[in-house]
PDB file of C-alpha atoms and ligand atoms in Angstrom:
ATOM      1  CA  UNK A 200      89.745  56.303  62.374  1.00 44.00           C
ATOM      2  CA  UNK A 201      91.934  58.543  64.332  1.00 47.00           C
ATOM      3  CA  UNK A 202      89.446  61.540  64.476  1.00 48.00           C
ATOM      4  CA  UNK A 203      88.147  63.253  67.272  1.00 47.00           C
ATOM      5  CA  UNK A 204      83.929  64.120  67.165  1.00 47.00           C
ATOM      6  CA  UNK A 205      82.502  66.850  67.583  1.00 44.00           C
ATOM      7  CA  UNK A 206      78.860  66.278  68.704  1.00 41.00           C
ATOM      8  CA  UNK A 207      77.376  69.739  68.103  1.00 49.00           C
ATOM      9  CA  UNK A 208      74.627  69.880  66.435  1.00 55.00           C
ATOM     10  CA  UNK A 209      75.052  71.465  62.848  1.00 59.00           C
ATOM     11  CA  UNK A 210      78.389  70.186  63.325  1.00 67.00           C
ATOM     12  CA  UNK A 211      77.417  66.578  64.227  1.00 79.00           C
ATOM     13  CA  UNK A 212      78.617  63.228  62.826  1.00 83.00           C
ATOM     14  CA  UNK A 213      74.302  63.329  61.613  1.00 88.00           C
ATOM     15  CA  UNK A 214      74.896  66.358  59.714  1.00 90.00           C
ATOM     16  CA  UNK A 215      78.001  64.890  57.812  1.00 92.00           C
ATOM     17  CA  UNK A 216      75.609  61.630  56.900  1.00 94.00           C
ATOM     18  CA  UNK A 217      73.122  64.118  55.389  1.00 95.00           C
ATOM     19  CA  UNK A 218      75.752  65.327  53.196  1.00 96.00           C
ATOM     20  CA  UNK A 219      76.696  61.579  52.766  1.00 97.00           C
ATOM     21  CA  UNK A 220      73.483  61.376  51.034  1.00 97.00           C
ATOM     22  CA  UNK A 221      73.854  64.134  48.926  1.00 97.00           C
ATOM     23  CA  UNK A 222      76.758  63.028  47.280  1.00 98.00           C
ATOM     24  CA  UNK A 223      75.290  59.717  46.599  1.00 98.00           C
ATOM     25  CA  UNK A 224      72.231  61.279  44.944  1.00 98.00           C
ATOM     26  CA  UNK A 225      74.215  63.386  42.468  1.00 97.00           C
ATOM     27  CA  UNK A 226      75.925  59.785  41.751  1.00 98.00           C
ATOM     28  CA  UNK A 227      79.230  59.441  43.787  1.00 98.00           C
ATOM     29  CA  UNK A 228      78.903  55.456  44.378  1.00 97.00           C
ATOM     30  CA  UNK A 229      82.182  54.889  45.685  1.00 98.00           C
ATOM     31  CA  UNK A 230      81.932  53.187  49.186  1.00 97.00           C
ATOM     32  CA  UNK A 231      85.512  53.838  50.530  1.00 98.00           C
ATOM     33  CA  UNK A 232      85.227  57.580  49.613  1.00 98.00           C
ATOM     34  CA  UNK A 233      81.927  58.356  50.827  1.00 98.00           C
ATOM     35  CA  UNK A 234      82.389  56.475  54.212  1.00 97.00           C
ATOM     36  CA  UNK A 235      85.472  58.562  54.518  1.00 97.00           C
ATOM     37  CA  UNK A 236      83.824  61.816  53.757  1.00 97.00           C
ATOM     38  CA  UNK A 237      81.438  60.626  56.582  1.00 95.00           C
ATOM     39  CA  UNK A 238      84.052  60.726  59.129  1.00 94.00           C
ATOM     40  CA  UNK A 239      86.128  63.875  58.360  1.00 96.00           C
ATOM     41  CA  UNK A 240      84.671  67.072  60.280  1.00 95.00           C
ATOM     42  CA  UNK A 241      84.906  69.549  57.049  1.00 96.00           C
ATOM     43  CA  UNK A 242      83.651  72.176  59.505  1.00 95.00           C
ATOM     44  CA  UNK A 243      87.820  71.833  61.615  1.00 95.00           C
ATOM     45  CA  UNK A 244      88.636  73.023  57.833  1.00 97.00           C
ATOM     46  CA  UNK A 245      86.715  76.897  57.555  1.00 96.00           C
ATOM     47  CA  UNK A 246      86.452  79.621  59.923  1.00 94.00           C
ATOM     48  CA  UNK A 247      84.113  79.161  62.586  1.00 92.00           C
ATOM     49  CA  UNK A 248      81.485  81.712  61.407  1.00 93.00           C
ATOM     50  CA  UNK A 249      81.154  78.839  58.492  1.00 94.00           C
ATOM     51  CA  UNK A 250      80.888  75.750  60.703  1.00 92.00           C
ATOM     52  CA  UNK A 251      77.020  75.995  59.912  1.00 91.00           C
ATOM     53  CA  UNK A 252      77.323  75.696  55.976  1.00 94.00           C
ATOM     54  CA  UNK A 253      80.135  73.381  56.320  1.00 94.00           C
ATOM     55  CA  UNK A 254      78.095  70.249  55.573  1.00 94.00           C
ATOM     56  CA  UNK A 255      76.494  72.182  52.551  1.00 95.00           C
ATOM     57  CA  UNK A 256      77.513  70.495  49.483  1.00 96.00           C
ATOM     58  CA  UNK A 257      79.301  74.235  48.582  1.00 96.00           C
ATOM     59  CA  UNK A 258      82.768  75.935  48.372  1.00 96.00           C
ATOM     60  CA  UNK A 259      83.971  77.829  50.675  1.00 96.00           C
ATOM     61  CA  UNK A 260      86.444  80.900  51.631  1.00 96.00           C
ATOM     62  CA  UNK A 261      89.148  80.239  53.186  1.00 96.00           C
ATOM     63  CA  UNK A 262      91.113  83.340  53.003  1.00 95.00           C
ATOM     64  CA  UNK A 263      93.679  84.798  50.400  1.00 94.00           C
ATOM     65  CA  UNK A 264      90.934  84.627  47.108  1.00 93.00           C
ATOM     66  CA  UNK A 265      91.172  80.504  47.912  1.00 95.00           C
ATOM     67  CA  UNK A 266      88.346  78.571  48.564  1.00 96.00           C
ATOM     68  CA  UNK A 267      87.709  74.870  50.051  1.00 97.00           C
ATOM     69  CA  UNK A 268      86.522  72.693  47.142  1.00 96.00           C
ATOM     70  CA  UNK A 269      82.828  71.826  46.711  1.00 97.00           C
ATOM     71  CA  UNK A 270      82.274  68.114  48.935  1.00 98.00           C
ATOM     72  CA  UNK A 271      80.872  66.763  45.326  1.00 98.00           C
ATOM     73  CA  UNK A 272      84.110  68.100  43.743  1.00 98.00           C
ATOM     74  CA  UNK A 273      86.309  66.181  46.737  1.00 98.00           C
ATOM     75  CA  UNK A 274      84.629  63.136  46.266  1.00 98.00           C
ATOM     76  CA  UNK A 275      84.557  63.125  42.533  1.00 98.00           C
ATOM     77  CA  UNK A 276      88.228  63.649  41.779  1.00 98.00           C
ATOM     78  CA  UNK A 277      88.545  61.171  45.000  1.00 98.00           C
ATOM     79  CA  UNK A 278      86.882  58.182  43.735  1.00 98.00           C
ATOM     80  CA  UNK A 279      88.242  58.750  39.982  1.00 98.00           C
ATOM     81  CA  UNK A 280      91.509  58.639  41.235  1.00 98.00           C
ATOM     82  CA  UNK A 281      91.580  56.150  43.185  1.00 98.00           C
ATOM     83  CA  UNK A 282      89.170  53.471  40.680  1.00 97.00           C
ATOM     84  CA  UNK A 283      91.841  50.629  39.583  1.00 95.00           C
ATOM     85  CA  UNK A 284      94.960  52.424  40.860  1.00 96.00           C
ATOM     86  CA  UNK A 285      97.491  51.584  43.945  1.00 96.00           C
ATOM     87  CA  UNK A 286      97.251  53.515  46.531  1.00 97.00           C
ATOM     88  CA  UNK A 287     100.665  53.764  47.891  1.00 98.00           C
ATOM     89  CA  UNK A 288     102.253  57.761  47.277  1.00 98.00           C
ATOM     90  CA  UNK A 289      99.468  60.448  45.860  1.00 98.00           C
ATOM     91  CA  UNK A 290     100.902  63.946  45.482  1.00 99.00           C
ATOM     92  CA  UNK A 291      98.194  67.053  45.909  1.00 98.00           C
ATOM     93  CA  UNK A 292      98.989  70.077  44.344  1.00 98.00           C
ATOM     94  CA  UNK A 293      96.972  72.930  46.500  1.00 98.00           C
ATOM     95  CA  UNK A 294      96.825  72.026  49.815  1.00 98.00           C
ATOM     96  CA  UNK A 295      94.116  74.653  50.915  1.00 98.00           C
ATOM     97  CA  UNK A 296      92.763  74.289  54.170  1.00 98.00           C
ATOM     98  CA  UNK A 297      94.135  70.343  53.973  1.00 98.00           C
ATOM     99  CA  UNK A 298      90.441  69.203  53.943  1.00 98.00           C
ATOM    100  CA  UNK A 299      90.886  67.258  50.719  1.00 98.00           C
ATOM    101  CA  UNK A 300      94.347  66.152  52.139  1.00 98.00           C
ATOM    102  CA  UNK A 301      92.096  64.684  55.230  1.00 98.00           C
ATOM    103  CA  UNK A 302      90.478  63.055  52.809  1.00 98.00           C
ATOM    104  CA  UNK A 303      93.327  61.525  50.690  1.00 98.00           C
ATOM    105  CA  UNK A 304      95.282  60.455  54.761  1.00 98.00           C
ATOM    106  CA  UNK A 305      92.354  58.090  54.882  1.00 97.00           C
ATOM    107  CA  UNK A 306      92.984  56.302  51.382  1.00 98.00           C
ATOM    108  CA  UNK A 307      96.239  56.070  50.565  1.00 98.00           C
ATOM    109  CA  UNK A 308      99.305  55.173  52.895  1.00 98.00           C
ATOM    110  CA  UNK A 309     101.305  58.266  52.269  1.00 98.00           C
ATOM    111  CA  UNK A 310     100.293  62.017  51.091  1.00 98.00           C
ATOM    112  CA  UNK A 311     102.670  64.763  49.848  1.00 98.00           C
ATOM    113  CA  UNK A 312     100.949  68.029  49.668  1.00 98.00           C
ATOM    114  CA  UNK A 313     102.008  71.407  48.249  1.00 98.00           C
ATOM    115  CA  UNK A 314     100.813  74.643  48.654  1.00 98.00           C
ATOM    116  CA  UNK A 315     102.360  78.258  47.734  1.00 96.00           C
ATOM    117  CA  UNK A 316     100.710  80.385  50.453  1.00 96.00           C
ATOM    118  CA  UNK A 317     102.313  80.045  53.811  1.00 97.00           C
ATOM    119  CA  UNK A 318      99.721  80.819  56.455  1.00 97.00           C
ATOM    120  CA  UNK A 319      97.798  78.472  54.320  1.00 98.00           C
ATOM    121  CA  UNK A 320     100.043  75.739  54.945  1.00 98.00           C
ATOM    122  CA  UNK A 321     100.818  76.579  58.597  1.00 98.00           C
ATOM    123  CA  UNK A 322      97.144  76.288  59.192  1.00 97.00           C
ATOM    124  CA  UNK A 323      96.239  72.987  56.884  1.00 98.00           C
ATOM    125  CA  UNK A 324      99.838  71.369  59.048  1.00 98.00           C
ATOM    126  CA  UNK A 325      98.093  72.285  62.644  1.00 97.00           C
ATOM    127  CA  UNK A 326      94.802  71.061  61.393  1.00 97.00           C
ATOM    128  CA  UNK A 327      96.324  67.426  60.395  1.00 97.00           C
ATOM    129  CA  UNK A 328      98.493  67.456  63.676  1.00 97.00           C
ATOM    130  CA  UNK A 329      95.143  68.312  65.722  1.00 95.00           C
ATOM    131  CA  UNK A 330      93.339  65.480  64.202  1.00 95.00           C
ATOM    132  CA  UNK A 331      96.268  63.016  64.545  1.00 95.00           C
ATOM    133  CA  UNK A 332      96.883  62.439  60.888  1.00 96.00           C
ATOM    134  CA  UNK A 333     100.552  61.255  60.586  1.00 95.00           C
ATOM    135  CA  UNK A 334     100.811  60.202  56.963  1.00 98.00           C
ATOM    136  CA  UNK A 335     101.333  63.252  55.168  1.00 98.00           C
ATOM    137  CA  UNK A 336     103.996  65.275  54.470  1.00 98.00           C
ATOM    138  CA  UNK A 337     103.716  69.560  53.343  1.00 98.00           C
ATOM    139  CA  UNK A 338     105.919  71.557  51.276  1.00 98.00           C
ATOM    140  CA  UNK A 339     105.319  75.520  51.237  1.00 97.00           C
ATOM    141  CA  UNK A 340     106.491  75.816  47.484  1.00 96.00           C
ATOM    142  CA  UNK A 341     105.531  76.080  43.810  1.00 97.00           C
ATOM    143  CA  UNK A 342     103.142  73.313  42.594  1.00 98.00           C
ATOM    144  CA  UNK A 343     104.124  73.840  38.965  1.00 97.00           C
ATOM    145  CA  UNK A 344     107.063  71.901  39.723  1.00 97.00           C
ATOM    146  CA  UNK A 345     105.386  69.152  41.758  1.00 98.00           C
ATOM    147  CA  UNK A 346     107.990  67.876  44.418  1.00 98.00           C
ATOM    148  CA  UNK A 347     109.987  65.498  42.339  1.00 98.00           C
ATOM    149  CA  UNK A 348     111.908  63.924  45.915  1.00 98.00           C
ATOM    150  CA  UNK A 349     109.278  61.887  45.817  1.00 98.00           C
ATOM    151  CA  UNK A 350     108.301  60.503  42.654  1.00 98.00           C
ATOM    152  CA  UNK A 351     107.073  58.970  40.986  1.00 98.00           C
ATOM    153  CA  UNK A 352     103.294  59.069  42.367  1.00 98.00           C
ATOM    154  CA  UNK A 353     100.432  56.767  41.894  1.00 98.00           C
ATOM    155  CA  UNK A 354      97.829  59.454  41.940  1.00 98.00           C
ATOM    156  CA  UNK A 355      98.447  63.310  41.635  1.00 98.00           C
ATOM    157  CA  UNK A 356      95.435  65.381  42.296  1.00 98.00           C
ATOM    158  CA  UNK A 357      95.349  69.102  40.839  1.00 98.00           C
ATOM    159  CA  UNK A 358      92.848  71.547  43.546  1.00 98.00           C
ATOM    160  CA  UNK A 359      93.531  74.745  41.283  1.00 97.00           C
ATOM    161  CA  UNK A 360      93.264  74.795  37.520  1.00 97.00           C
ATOM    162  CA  UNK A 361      96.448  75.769  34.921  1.00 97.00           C
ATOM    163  CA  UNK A 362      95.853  77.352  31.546  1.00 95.00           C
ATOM    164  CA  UNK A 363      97.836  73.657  30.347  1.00 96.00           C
ATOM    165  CA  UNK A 364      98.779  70.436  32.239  1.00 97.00           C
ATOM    166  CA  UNK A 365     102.081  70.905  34.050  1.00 97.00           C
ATOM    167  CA  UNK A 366     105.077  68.647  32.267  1.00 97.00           C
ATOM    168  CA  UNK A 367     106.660  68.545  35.863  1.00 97.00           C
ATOM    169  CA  UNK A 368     103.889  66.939  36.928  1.00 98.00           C
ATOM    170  CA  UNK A 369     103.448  64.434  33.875  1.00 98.00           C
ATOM    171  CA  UNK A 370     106.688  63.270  34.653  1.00 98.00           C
ATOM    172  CA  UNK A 371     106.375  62.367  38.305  1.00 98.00           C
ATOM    173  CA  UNK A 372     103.623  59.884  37.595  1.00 98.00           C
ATOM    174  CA  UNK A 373     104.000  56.604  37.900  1.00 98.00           C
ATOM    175  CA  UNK A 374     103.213  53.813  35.036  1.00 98.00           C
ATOM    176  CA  UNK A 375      99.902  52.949  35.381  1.00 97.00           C
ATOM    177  CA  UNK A 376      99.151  56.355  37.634  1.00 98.00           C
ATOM    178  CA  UNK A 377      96.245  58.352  37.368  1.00 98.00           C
ATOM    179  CA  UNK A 378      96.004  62.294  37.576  1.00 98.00           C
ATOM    180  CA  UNK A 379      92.899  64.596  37.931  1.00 98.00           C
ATOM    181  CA  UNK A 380      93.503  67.993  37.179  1.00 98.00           C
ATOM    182  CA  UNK A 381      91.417  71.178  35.715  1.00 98.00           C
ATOM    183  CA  UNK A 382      92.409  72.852  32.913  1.00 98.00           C
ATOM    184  CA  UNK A 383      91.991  76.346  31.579  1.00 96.00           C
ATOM    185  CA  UNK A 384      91.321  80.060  31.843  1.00 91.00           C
ATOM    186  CA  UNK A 385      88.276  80.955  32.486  1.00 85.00           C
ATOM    187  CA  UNK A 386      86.374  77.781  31.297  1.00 90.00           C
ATOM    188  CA  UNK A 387      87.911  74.848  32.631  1.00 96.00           C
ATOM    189  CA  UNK A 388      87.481  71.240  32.062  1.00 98.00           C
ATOM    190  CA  UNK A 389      88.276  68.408  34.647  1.00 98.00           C
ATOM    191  CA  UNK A 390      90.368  65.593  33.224  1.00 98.00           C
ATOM    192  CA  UNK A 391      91.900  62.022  34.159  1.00 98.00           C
ATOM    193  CA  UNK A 392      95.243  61.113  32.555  1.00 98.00           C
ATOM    194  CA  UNK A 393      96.734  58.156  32.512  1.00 98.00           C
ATOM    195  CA  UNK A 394     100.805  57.368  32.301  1.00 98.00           C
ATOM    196  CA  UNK A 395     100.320  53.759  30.407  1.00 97.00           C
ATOM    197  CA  UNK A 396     103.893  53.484  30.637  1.00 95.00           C
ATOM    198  CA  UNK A 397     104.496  54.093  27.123  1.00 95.00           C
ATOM    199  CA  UNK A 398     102.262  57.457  26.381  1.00 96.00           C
ATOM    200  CA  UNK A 399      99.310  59.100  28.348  1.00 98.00           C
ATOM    201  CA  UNK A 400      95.800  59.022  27.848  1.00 98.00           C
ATOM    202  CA  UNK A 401      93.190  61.566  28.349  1.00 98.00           C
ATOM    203  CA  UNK A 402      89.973  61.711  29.132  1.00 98.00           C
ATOM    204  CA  UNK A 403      87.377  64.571  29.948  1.00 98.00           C
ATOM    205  CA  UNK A 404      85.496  63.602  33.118  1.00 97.00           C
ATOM    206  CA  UNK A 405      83.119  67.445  33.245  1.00 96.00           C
ATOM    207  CA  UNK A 406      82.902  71.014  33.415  1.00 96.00           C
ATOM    208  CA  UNK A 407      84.020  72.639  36.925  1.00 96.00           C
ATOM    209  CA  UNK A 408      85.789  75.961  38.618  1.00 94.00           C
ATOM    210  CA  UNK A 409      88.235  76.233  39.966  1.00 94.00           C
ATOM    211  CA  UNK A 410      90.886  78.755  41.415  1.00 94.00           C
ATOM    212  CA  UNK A 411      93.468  79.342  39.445  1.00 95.00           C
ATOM    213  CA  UNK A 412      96.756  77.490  39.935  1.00 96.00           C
ATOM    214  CA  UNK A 413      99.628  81.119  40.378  1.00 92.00           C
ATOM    215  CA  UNK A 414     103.156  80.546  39.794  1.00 81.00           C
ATOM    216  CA  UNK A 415     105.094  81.034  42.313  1.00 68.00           C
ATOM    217  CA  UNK A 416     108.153  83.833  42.462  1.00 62.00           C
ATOM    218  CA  UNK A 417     110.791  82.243  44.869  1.00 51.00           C
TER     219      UNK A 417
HETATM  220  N1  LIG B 709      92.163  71.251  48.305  1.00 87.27           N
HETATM  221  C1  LIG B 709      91.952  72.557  48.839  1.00 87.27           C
HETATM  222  C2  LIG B 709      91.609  73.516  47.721  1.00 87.27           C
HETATM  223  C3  LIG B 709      92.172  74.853  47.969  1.00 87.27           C
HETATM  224  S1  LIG B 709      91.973  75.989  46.634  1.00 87.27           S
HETATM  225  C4  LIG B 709      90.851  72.550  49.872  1.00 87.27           C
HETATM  226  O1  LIG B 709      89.912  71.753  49.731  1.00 87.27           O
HETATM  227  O2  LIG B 709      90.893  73.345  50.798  1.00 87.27           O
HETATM  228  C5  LIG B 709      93.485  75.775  45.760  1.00 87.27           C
HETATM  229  C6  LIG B 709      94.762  75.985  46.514  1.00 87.27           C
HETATM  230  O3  LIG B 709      95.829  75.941  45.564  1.00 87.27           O
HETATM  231  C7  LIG B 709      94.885  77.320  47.232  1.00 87.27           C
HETATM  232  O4  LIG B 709      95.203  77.094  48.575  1.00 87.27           O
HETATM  233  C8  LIG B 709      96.046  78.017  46.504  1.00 87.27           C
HETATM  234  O5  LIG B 709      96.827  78.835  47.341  1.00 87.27           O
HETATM  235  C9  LIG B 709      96.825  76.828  45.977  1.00 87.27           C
HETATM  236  N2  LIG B 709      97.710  77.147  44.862  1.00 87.27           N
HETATM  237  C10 LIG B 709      97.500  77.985  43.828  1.00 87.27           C
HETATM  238  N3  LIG B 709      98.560  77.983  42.995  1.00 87.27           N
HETATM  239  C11 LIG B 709      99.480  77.122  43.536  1.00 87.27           C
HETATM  240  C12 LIG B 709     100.789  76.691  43.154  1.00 87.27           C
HETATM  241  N4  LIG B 709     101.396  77.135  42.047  1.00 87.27           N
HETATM  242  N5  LIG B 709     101.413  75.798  43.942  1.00 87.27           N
HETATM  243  C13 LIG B 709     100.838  75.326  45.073  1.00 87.27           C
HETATM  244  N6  LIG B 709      99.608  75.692  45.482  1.00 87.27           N
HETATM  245  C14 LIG B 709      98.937  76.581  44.721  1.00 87.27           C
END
């Protein structure tokens, strides 16, 4: 793994196995993803006042109303989408601080992130750079329309919730892809579709909340 370590105590490679052991208690079983979430300092990802509480299994602010997704959240959608799929091109929609992208950099051999806030994106690109991540590409633009270059995608992951699932983004999955992506207003509802190459299929994985996912005006 190409990250660097930093052995500080609340901040230590210990702390992140604690949290390691969280998720496996509230039932994330997924090997792959929870060795990964072992390794990725989610503290580099939130202001330093929040290194402490970065190993909490909580969101977090990260500026602008956004938040960094709950660990338990991460590695949910994580190991859903990538349970029988390839994992050649996933697309994120919501790049955030770029912890989840982190995540994603680990597991599949290329990432394409988008996010609609700039300083957002500056920061999740010098993050990436700092921790020698090279296999992800950022677009400062409107999710809505994923980033249809690209396409089509093996996995697509949603991190803020529409009121319905974005067509755009239908379309730029690949046959036998896999999305995960909230939906709603002010309940929401975390789902897996499936492109089977002829249709999609739908299924409700659970509750969650998310930020909402804004248009953008460009
Ligand atoms: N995965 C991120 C979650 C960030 S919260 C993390 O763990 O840090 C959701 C993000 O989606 C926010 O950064 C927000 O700015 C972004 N977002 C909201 N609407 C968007 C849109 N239409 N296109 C792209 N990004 C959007």
């Amino acid at each position: 793994m190409p990250y660097r370590d930093f052995p500080n105590g609340m901040t230590s490679p210990r702390t992140r196995q604690r949290l390691v052991e969280q998720l496996r208690a509230k039932g994330i079983d997924n090997e792959k993803v929870l060795s990964v979430m072992g390794q990725v300092p989610r503290h580099f990802f939130v202001d330093e006042a929040l290194a402490r509480r970065a190993y909490d299994d909580d969101a977090l602010p990260i500026g602008h109303s956004q938040t960094i997704s709950q660990p338990y959240i991460v590695a949910l959608m994580t190991s859903e989408l990538i349970r029988d799929n390839q994992t050649r091109k996933v697309l994120e929609i919501g790049t955030g601080s770029g912890y989840q992208t982190a995540i994603l950099s680990q597991l599949f051999d290329q990432v394409f992130t988008v996010e609609r806030i700039a300083s957002l994106y500056k920061s999740a690109i010098s993050r990436l750079i700092k921790l020698n991540v090279g296999n992800v590409r950022f677009l400062h633009g409107d999710g809505y329309r994923g980033w249809p270059e690209h396409q089509p995608y093996d996995g697509i992951i949603v991190t803020a919730a529409p009121a319905e699932v974005p067509y755009a983004l239908l379309e730029q999955l690949a046959p036998g892809g896999k999305m995960l992506i909230p939906v709603g207003d002010k309940e929401q509802n975390l789902y897996v579709i499936r492109n089977t190459g002829d249709g999609f299929t739908q299924r409700l994985i659970e509750p969650v909340r998310f930020v909402p996912l804004i248009p953008s005006r460009q």
